[in-house]
Short mmCIF file of C-alpha atoms and ligand atoms in Angstrom, two decimals:
data_model
loop_
_atom_site.label_atom_id
_atom_site.label_comp_id
_atom_site.label_asym_id
_atom_site.label_seq_id
_atom_site.Cartn_x
_atom_site.Cartn_y
_atom_site.Cartn_z
CA MET G 1 33.07 59.45 189.99
CA SER G 2 34.55 63.26 188.87
CA GLU G 3 38.14 62.92 187.28
CA LYS G 4 41.75 63.84 189.78
CA LYS G 5 42.28 68.04 189.16
CA ILE G 6 44.99 69.18 187.45
CA THR G 7 46.70 71.84 189.95
CA ALA G 8 49.52 74.21 188.44
CA PRO G 9 52.82 73.51 188.98
CA LYS G 10 55.02 74.45 191.40
CA GLY G 11 55.88 78.09 191.39
CA THR G 12 53.74 78.87 188.68
CA HIS G 13 50.58 81.16 189.51
CA ASP G 14 47.67 82.22 187.35
CA VAL G 15 46.91 86.29 186.93
CA LEU G 16 43.70 85.87 187.89
CA PRO G 17 40.49 88.42 186.28
CA ALA G 18 40.04 90.76 189.96
CA GLN G 19 44.00 91.08 189.54
CA VAL G 20 44.30 91.76 186.24
CA HIS G 21 44.31 95.26 186.25
CA ILE G 22 46.69 95.38 188.62
CA TRP G 23 49.02 94.28 185.86
CA GLN G 24 47.72 96.04 183.18
CA GLU G 25 47.85 99.21 185.07
CA LEU G 26 51.48 99.17 185.64
CA GLU G 27 52.97 97.38 182.78
CA LYS G 28 50.69 100.40 181.18
CA ILE G 29 52.95 102.55 182.73
CA MET G 30 55.96 100.78 181.97
CA HIS G 31 55.21 101.62 178.52
CA GLU G 32 54.55 105.02 178.85
CA THR G 33 57.80 106.16 181.15
CA SER G 34 59.85 103.27 178.41
CA LYS G 35 58.70 105.63 175.87
CA GLU G 36 59.12 109.31 177.13
CA TYR G 37 62.79 108.19 177.92
CA GLY G 38 62.93 106.46 173.87
CA TYR G 39 62.85 103.14 174.38
CA LYS G 40 61.43 100.90 172.02
CA GLN G 41 60.10 97.57 173.41
CA ILE G 42 61.62 94.10 172.08
CA ARG G 43 60.23 90.79 172.14
CA PHE G 44 61.82 87.62 171.95
CA PRO G 45 61.27 84.13 172.32
CA VAL G 46 60.61 82.13 175.42
CA PHE G 47 63.13 79.68 174.62
CA GLU G 48 66.80 80.17 173.43
CA HIS G 49 69.58 77.96 172.28
CA THR G 50 71.14 76.66 176.31
CA GLU G 51 74.89 78.33 174.56
CA LEU G 52 73.18 81.86 174.74
CA PHE G 53 73.00 81.60 178.47
CA ASN G 54 75.95 79.38 179.16
CA ARG G 55 77.99 82.18 177.65
CA GLY G 56 75.83 85.03 178.33
CA VAL G 57 75.45 84.84 181.94
CA GLY G 58 78.17 82.49 182.69
CA ASP G 59 78.77 79.07 183.33
CA THR G 60 79.86 79.79 187.29
CA THR G 61 76.22 81.66 188.14
CA ASP G 62 73.92 80.13 190.26
CA VAL G 63 71.43 80.98 187.32
CA VAL G 64 73.49 78.43 185.26
CA GLN G 65 74.54 76.25 187.35
CA LYS G 66 71.20 75.58 189.25
CA GLU G 67 68.29 76.98 188.07
CA MET G 68 67.97 77.00 184.42
CA TYR G 69 65.22 75.29 182.43
CA THR G 70 67.15 72.84 179.61
CA PHE G 71 65.53 70.23 178.13
CA LEU G 72 66.60 68.49 174.49
CA ASP G 73 64.35 69.16 171.75
CA LYS G 74 62.89 66.56 169.65
CA GLY G 75 66.03 67.30 167.10
CA ASP G 76 68.50 67.26 170.15
CA ARG G 77 69.07 70.88 170.55
CA SER G 78 69.72 71.77 173.82
CA ILE G 79 66.69 74.18 174.63
CA THR G 80 66.48 76.75 177.82
CA LEU G 81 63.98 78.72 178.84
CA ARG G 82 65.27 82.02 179.70
CA PRO G 83 66.35 83.16 182.89
CA GLU G 84 66.46 86.59 182.14
CA GLY G 85 66.42 89.09 179.33
CA THR G 86 69.61 90.40 178.34
CA ALA G 87 71.03 87.66 177.37
CA SER G 88 68.27 87.67 174.78
CA THR G 89 68.22 90.73 174.37
CA VAL G 90 72.22 90.91 173.39
CA ARG G 91 71.24 87.91 171.19
CA SER G 92 68.76 89.75 168.62
CA TYR G 93 70.42 92.91 168.38
CA ILE G 94 73.68 91.43 167.04
CA GLU G 95 71.57 89.04 164.64
CA ASN G 96 69.43 91.55 163.21
CA ASN G 97 72.04 94.41 163.20
CA LEU G 98 70.07 96.43 165.66
CA TYR G 99 73.31 98.33 165.86
CA SER G 100 72.94 100.16 162.13
CA GLY G 101 70.16 101.80 163.31
CA PRO G 102 70.68 105.58 165.62
CA MET G 103 73.23 105.53 168.66
CA PRO G 104 72.69 104.31 171.12
CA VAL G 105 69.85 101.40 171.35
CA LYS G 106 67.52 101.78 173.30
CA LEU G 107 65.57 98.42 173.80
CA TYR G 108 62.67 97.58 176.92
CA TYR G 109 61.09 93.83 177.96
CA ILE G 110 58.22 92.87 179.81
CA ILE G 111 58.77 88.88 180.13
CA SER G 112 58.18 85.94 182.33
CA CYS G 113 60.90 84.01 183.53
CA TYR G 114 61.85 80.42 184.02
CA ARG G 115 64.16 79.96 187.11
CA TYR G 116 64.29 76.50 189.32
CA GLU G 117 64.22 77.59 192.67
CA ARG G 118 62.94 76.67 195.91
CA PRO G 119 59.74 78.62 195.78
CA GLN G 120 59.28 80.85 198.54
CA ALA G 121 57.98 84.35 199.18
CA GLY G 122 58.92 86.29 196.49
CA ARG G 123 60.88 84.04 194.75
CA PHE G 124 58.64 81.89 191.70
CA ARG G 125 59.36 79.01 189.07
CA GLU G 126 57.54 81.69 186.89
CA PHE G 127 58.07 85.16 187.66
CA ASN G 128 58.03 88.33 185.26
CA GLN G 129 60.77 91.05 184.23
CA PHE G 130 60.39 94.20 183.04
CA GLY G 131 63.98 95.61 181.74
CA ILE G 132 65.39 97.90 179.78
CA GLU G 133 69.19 97.58 177.80
CA ASN G 134 70.97 100.50 176.32
CA PHE G 135 73.62 100.35 173.39
CA GLY G 136 76.52 102.28 172.47
CA SER G 137 77.17 104.85 175.32
CA GLY G 138 80.19 104.15 177.37
CA SER G 139 79.19 107.11 178.92
CA ALA G 140 78.43 107.35 183.20
CA LEU G 141 76.06 109.89 181.75
CA THR G 142 73.94 107.07 180.56
CA ASP G 143 74.46 105.00 183.81
CA ALA G 144 72.88 107.68 185.76
CA GLU G 145 69.43 107.79 183.05
CA VAL G 146 68.96 104.15 183.44
CA ILE G 147 68.69 104.46 186.57
CA SER G 148 66.88 107.28 186.30
CA LEU G 149 64.07 105.44 183.99
CA ALA G 150 64.09 102.98 187.61
CA MET G 151 63.48 105.06 189.71
CA LEU G 152 60.77 107.26 188.40
CA LEU G 153 58.64 104.49 187.42
CA LEU G 154 58.76 103.07 190.88
CA LYS G 155 58.00 106.99 191.94
CA ARG G 156 55.67 106.48 189.25
CA LEU G 157 53.67 103.32 190.43
CA GLY G 158 53.44 104.84 194.29
CA VAL G 159 56.46 102.74 195.89
CA GLU G 160 57.84 103.95 198.96
CA GLY G 161 60.37 102.93 201.13
CA LEU G 162 63.34 102.23 199.09
CA THR G 163 67.25 102.91 198.59
CA LEU G 164 69.47 102.64 195.86
CA TYR G 165 72.50 100.81 196.07
CA ILE G 166 75.28 101.11 193.64
CA ASN G 167 78.98 100.05 193.30
CA SER G 168 81.30 99.53 190.34
CA ILE G 169 83.41 96.52 189.73
CA GLY G 170 85.59 98.22 187.46
CA CYS G 171 86.66 97.17 184.14
CA LYS G 172 88.51 94.14 183.13
CA GLU G 173 91.56 95.29 184.67
CA CYS G 174 90.54 96.01 187.50
CA ARG G 175 88.31 92.71 187.65
CA LYS G 176 91.70 90.74 186.90
CA LYS G 177 93.28 92.52 189.45
CA TYR G 178 90.63 92.52 191.91
CA ASN G 179 89.75 88.61 191.05
CA GLU G 180 93.82 87.89 192.54
CA THR G 181 93.35 90.36 195.43
CA LEU G 182 90.17 88.52 196.07
CA LYS G 183 91.95 84.62 195.14
CA ASP G 184 94.30 85.19 197.92
CA PHE G 185 91.84 86.20 200.34
CA LEU G 186 89.57 83.02 199.71
CA HIS G 187 92.51 80.91 199.55
CA SER G 188 93.60 82.12 202.93
CA LYS G 189 89.79 80.88 203.90
CA GLN G 190 89.43 77.84 202.51
CA GLN G 191 89.18 75.89 205.33
CA SER G 192 85.89 77.06 206.32
CA LEU G 193 84.06 77.59 203.38
CA CYS G 194 81.69 75.34 201.08
CA ASP G 195 82.45 73.45 198.46
CA LEU G 196 80.25 75.16 195.81
CA CYS G 197 82.75 78.46 196.92
CA ILE G 198 86.10 75.90 196.38
CA ASP G 199 84.31 74.88 193.62
CA ARG G 200 84.44 78.80 192.12
CA MET G 201 87.24 80.44 194.41
CA ASP G 202 89.97 79.65 191.10
CA ARG G 203 87.17 79.63 188.42
CA ASN G 204 85.15 83.15 189.27
CA PRO G 205 86.33 84.19 192.76
CA LEU G 206 83.28 86.86 192.86
CA ARG G 207 80.94 84.56 191.77
CA VAL G 208 81.82 83.11 195.71
CA LEU G 209 81.00 86.42 197.45
CA ASP G 210 77.46 85.53 196.23
CA CYS G 211 77.07 82.80 197.90
CA LYS G 212 73.56 82.33 199.99
CA ASN G 213 75.39 80.03 202.79
CA PRO G 214 75.34 82.20 205.93
CA ASP G 215 78.44 80.67 207.32
CA CYS G 216 80.17 81.59 204.24
CA GLN G 217 78.40 85.19 204.22
CA GLU G 218 79.75 85.48 207.49
CA ILE G 219 83.70 84.88 206.54
CA LEU G 220 83.05 86.99 203.66
CA LYS G 221 82.57 89.87 205.35
CA ASP G 222 85.97 90.29 205.64
CA ALA G 223 86.94 90.11 201.97
CA PRO G 224 88.84 93.09 200.49
CA THR G 225 86.36 95.37 198.73
CA VAL G 226 86.35 95.91 194.93
CA ASP G 227 87.24 100.36 195.24
CA SER G 228 90.71 99.21 196.65
CA VAL G 229 91.67 98.10 193.05
CA LEU G 230 90.01 100.38 190.44
CA CYS G 231 92.39 102.54 188.42
CA ASP G 232 91.38 105.75 187.43
CA ASP G 233 89.21 105.69 184.53
CA CYS G 234 86.87 103.73 186.70
CA VAL G 235 87.07 106.19 189.67
CA LYS G 236 86.29 108.96 187.02
CA HIS G 237 83.23 107.01 185.75
CA PHE G 238 81.97 106.28 188.90
CA ASN G 239 82.32 110.16 190.49
CA ASP G 240 80.31 111.07 187.72
CA LEU G 241 77.67 108.42 188.28
CA LYS G 242 77.27 109.60 191.26
CA LYS G 243 77.39 113.31 190.23
CA TYR G 244 74.76 113.11 187.80
CA LEU G 245 72.44 111.67 189.93
CA THR G 246 72.74 113.63 192.98
CA GLU G 247 72.25 116.84 190.84
CA ILE G 248 68.64 115.29 189.72
CA GLY G 249 68.19 114.66 193.70
CA ILE G 250 68.74 110.84 193.05
CA PRO G 251 69.39 109.66 196.79
CA PHE G 252 71.56 106.35 196.48
CA GLU G 253 73.65 104.40 199.12
CA VAL G 254 77.48 103.25 197.93
CA ASP G 255 77.91 99.28 199.01
CA THR G 256 80.88 98.10 198.19
CA SER G 257 80.00 94.61 198.70
CA LEU G 258 77.66 94.73 195.80
CA VAL G 259 78.59 92.57 192.72
CA ARG G 260 75.44 90.80 191.62
CA GLY G 261 74.60 87.33 190.56
CA LEU G 262 75.38 87.43 187.06
CA ASP G 263 78.44 87.43 185.13
CA TYR G 264 78.69 90.64 182.64
CA TYR G 265 78.70 93.22 184.84
CA THR G 266 81.50 95.89 184.41
CA LYS G 267 81.73 98.96 186.48
CA THR G 268 78.21 100.49 187.00
CA VAL G 269 76.26 98.18 189.41
CA PHE G 270 73.05 98.41 191.46
CA GLU G 271 70.30 97.60 193.48
CA ILE G 272 66.76 98.57 194.83
CA LYS G 273 65.67 97.12 197.91
CA SER G 274 62.45 97.69 199.63
CA GLY G 275 62.23 97.27 203.89
CA ASP G 276 58.86 95.36 202.48
CA LEU G 277 59.98 92.12 201.18
CA GLY G 278 61.43 90.31 203.46
CA ALA G 279 64.09 88.51 202.17
CA GLN G 280 63.66 88.57 199.01
CA SER G 281 63.93 92.34 199.23
CA THR G 282 66.08 93.43 195.65
CA VAL G 283 62.99 94.71 193.15
CA CYS G 284 65.15 95.58 190.65
CA GLY G 285 69.13 94.68 189.65
CA GLY G 286 71.22 95.97 186.75
CA GLY G 287 74.12 97.62 185.88
CA ARG G 288 76.89 98.03 183.07
CA TYR G 289 78.43 95.20 180.37
CA ASP G 290 80.83 96.62 178.01
CA GLY G 291 82.40 93.20 177.20
CA LEU G 292 78.65 91.45 176.77
CA VAL G 293 78.06 92.11 172.86
CA GLU G 294 81.61 91.23 172.15
CA GLN G 295 81.56 88.02 174.43
CA LEU G 296 78.30 86.66 172.29
CA GLY G 297 79.51 87.42 168.74
CA GLY G 298 79.36 91.17 168.32
CA ALA G 299 81.22 94.12 167.85
CA SER G 300 82.75 95.53 170.93
CA THR G 301 80.16 97.45 172.35
CA PRO G 302 79.44 99.20 175.59
CA GLY G 303 76.33 98.69 176.69
CA ILE G 304 74.01 98.98 180.43
CA GLY G 305 70.52 97.64 181.85
CA PHE G 306 68.26 96.60 184.72
CA SER G 307 65.21 93.82 185.17
CA MET G 308 62.98 94.47 187.91
CA GLY G 309 61.13 92.02 189.68
CA ILE G 310 57.29 92.82 189.14
CA GLU G 311 55.74 90.38 191.57
CA ARG G 312 58.07 91.36 193.33
CA LEU G 313 56.66 95.09 192.85
CA ILE G 314 52.69 94.13 193.26
CA SER G 315 53.45 92.34 196.79
CA ILE G 316 55.15 95.91 197.77
CA LEU G 317 52.67 97.76 196.73
CA GLU G 318 50.07 95.44 198.67
CA LYS G 319 51.64 95.61 201.70
CA GLN G 320 52.17 99.71 201.30
CA ASN G 321 47.90 99.55 200.12
CA LYS G 322 48.91 101.21 196.78
CA LEU G 323 47.80 98.80 194.75
CA PRO G 324 45.84 100.68 191.40
CA GLU G 325 42.00 100.70 191.64
CA ALA G 326 40.22 98.15 188.86
CA ASN G 327 38.86 100.63 186.54
CA ASP G 328 36.67 98.31 184.53
CA LYS G 329 33.21 99.60 186.12
CA CYS G 330 30.03 98.83 184.24
CA GLU G 331 28.47 102.80 182.57
CA ILE G 332 24.61 101.82 182.27
CA PHE G 333 22.78 98.21 182.72
CA ILE G 334 20.11 97.92 180.37
CA GLY G 335 17.11 95.88 182.16
CA SER G 336 14.76 93.93 180.00
CA MET G 337 10.97 92.81 180.47
CA GLY G 338 10.29 90.36 177.37
CA GLU G 339 11.73 89.18 174.35
CA LYS G 340 11.32 92.97 172.28
CA ALA G 341 13.21 94.84 175.12
CA THR G 342 15.62 92.27 175.11
CA GLU G 343 16.08 92.83 171.46
CA PHE G 344 15.91 96.40 172.09
CA ALA G 345 18.68 96.28 174.74
CA PHE G 346 21.21 94.10 172.46
CA LYS G 347 20.84 96.61 170.09
CA ALA G 348 21.40 99.48 172.31
CA VAL G 349 24.37 97.91 174.03
CA TYR G 350 25.78 97.28 170.77
CA ALA G 351 25.80 100.89 169.39
CA LEU G 352 27.03 102.23 173.42
CA ARG G 353 29.60 100.16 173.12
CA GLU G 354 30.87 101.35 169.73
CA ASN G 355 30.73 104.53 170.92
CA GLY G 356 33.30 103.86 173.89
CA ILE G 357 30.24 103.13 176.93
CA LYS G 358 30.44 100.32 178.91
CA ALA G 359 27.18 98.76 178.55
CA GLU G 360 25.69 95.51 179.72
CA PHE G 361 22.36 93.20 179.45
CA ASP G 362 20.72 90.29 180.39
CA HIS G 363 21.23 87.19 178.96
CA LEU G 364 20.06 84.53 180.73
CA ALA G 365 16.23 86.05 180.95
CA LYS G 366 16.70 86.87 184.78
CA SER G 367 13.64 88.39 186.81
CA VAL G 368 13.69 92.41 187.06
CA LYS G 369 14.92 91.96 190.70
CA ALA G 370 17.85 89.81 189.66
CA GLN G 371 18.87 91.71 186.90
CA MET G 372 19.15 94.86 189.29
CA LYS G 373 21.07 92.53 191.44
CA TYR G 374 23.30 91.42 189.16
CA ALA G 375 23.92 95.39 187.62
CA ASP G 376 24.18 96.58 191.40
CA LYS G 377 26.81 93.29 191.73
CA ILE G 378 28.84 94.51 188.87
CA GLY G 379 28.79 98.20 190.34
CA ALA G 380 26.62 99.44 186.99
CA ASN G 381 27.00 103.56 187.46
CA TYR G 382 23.50 103.78 186.02
CA SER G 383 20.89 101.24 185.24
CA VAL G 384 17.03 101.21 183.06
CA ILE G 385 14.49 98.74 183.02
CA VAL G 386 12.75 98.31 179.23
CA GLY G 387 9.73 96.61 179.04
CA ASP G 388 6.43 96.73 176.37
CA ASP G 389 5.02 99.87 177.95
CA GLU G 390 8.38 102.14 177.51
CA LEU G 391 9.25 100.04 174.34
CA ASN G 392 5.73 101.82 172.86
CA LYS G 393 6.06 105.40 175.13
CA GLY G 394 9.84 105.87 173.35
CA VAL G 395 10.87 106.67 176.46
CA ALA G 396 12.76 104.78 179.83
CA THR G 397 14.01 105.63 183.59
CA LEU G 398 17.38 105.96 184.00
CA LYS G 399 18.58 105.95 187.28
CA ASN G 400 21.93 106.97 188.72
CA MET G 401 22.87 103.45 190.99
CA GLN G 402 25.13 105.83 193.70
CA ASN G 403 22.75 108.15 194.88
CA GLY G 404 19.11 106.83 193.44
CA GLU G 405 18.17 109.75 191.66
CA THR G 406 16.05 109.41 188.15
CA LYS G 407 15.70 110.80 185.00
CA GLU G 408 13.83 110.03 182.14
CA ILE G 409 15.92 109.11 179.26
CA ALA G 410 14.70 108.82 175.44
CA LEU G 411 15.31 104.89 173.69
CA CYS G 412 16.38 106.59 170.53
CA ASP G 413 19.42 107.65 172.23
CA LEU G 414 20.39 104.67 173.64
CA LEU G 415 19.80 103.01 170.16
CA GLY G 416 21.86 105.56 169.10
CA GLY G 417 24.29 104.41 171.24
CA LYS G 418 23.90 108.02 173.66
CA LEU G 419 23.74 108.09 177.27
CA ASN G 420 22.54 112.24 178.07
CA GLY G 421 20.48 113.15 175.18
P1 ATP V 501 67.66 86.83 193.80
O1 ATP V 501 69.11 87.72 194.90
O2 ATP V 501 66.51 87.72 194.89
O3 ATP V 501 68.29 85.72 193.65
P2 ATP V 501 68.97 88.18 191.12
O4 ATP V 501 70.21 88.55 191.04
O5 ATP V 501 68.91 86.43 191.23
O6 ATP V 501 67.84 88.13 192.63
P3 ATP V 501 68.68 89.28 188.95
O7 ATP V 501 68.55 88.20 188.04
O8 ATP V 501 68.91 90.50 188.78
O9 ATP V 501 67.49 88.31 190.25
O10 ATP V 501 66.72 89.61 188.57
C1 ATP V 501 66.06 90.25 188.37
C2 ATP V 501 65.03 90.90 189.54
O11 ATP V 501 64.03 89.55 189.24
C3 ATP V 501 64.92 90.47 190.61
O12 ATP V 501 65.84 91.59 191.30
C4 ATP V 501 63.99 90.55 191.27
O13 ATP V 501 63.10 91.39 191.63
C5 ATP V 501 63.47 89.55 190.06
N1 ATP V 501 63.82 87.86 190.12
C6 ATP V 501 64.44 87.49 190.36
N2 ATP V 501 64.53 85.67 190.45
C7 ATP V 501 63.19 86.07 190.37
C8 ATP V 501 62.31 84.61 191.20
N3 ATP V 501 62.18 83.44 190.52
N4 ATP V 501 60.76 84.64 191.52
C9 ATP V 501 60.51 86.36 190.93
N5 ATP V 501 61.20 87.33 191.08
C10 ATP V 501 62.71 86.78 190.47
MG1 MG V 502 68.08 84.62 192.35
#
């Protein structure tokens, strides 16, 4: 009797060989675009001390209160699988003195993230993000540049139908004022809000705004918006951002109710949404976090970044029929009859591959007919069959598998790793 099959944990997925080219192509464009903008990749651990996220993401956020994979390791340390990349990037920036290099410091990452959520379309327990973080500039030019990177990347990937929403949630001072205004409003609606909203109302009123409960959302529609309390500096910063985005032709909409789900944001927040994603419509979210480096033990440093959900990106591309094509077709299949010919094929294939030509041959002593079927299945552009006759003459017939045309090819050329004479 066979053993019971083991399946992947809920909310996780394999990227299978037939799809992996999609990931590779997307990642290639992410690396290239980041490089053009002067960003360098950073790689950090999959797990961190839990405290990093409690302090970095905020202990009244959904991510920390409900979604973290936290456990005690064998040394009784509280460890958490990273739910996002910003906190780790800031931790590493401080720990490794990255601020001692030229400013601003520009970093990007392509990482898996872990959140204990209810799996559904566009929402997984293990998912992947591309993200960038920029440290050392408080200028609205940097906000515009960071947003432009996200938009350019999405344009290069061929995604259509996206809308960029921006808002300013103000500096620390504006936030204080807004929290008071918001608290007053929330207290006046206390009877109708859910328990979690009531719990967060005084500790972190801003978090109440992204409650997912539809009844709460209905009430929160009337909440005062942050634009009413912004100080002159924050208003100017936001107006500058709008001006710069307009100057490079990036369309946007101001959404005064946009606050984002993480605690560390100040001033600019933004989201890029797709009409093709259903309920989980946000592909990219980000914003400025001028207090975060200090909050995690570094010197006061302005910062801004975003992250993009790669699974959501792929699902839009799929809906829009824009998935990249696989580019791994075999160039030549060398079929063989008999042991000597197979050895020739083995050597010729090695020489061709050495020269960067994708070549294959038969390992399973298949019939010539079966070998040709295989060549067809793997989409080989050319095929050639070598037997004793060909070995004696030193030439074989090269067949173009697309149009059936044939021409002679010298075996010594193949052994020299050459396809075209
Ligand atoms: P949402 O409101 O959809 O829960 P979020 O505010 O929690 O998003 P962020 O923490 O800003 O998301 O993460 C950035 C991006 O990562 C999101 O815009 C989304 O594209 C993606 N993302 C977040 N959570 C998941 C998940 N559980 N599965 C897949 N992608 C996700
Ligand atoms: Mg979420």
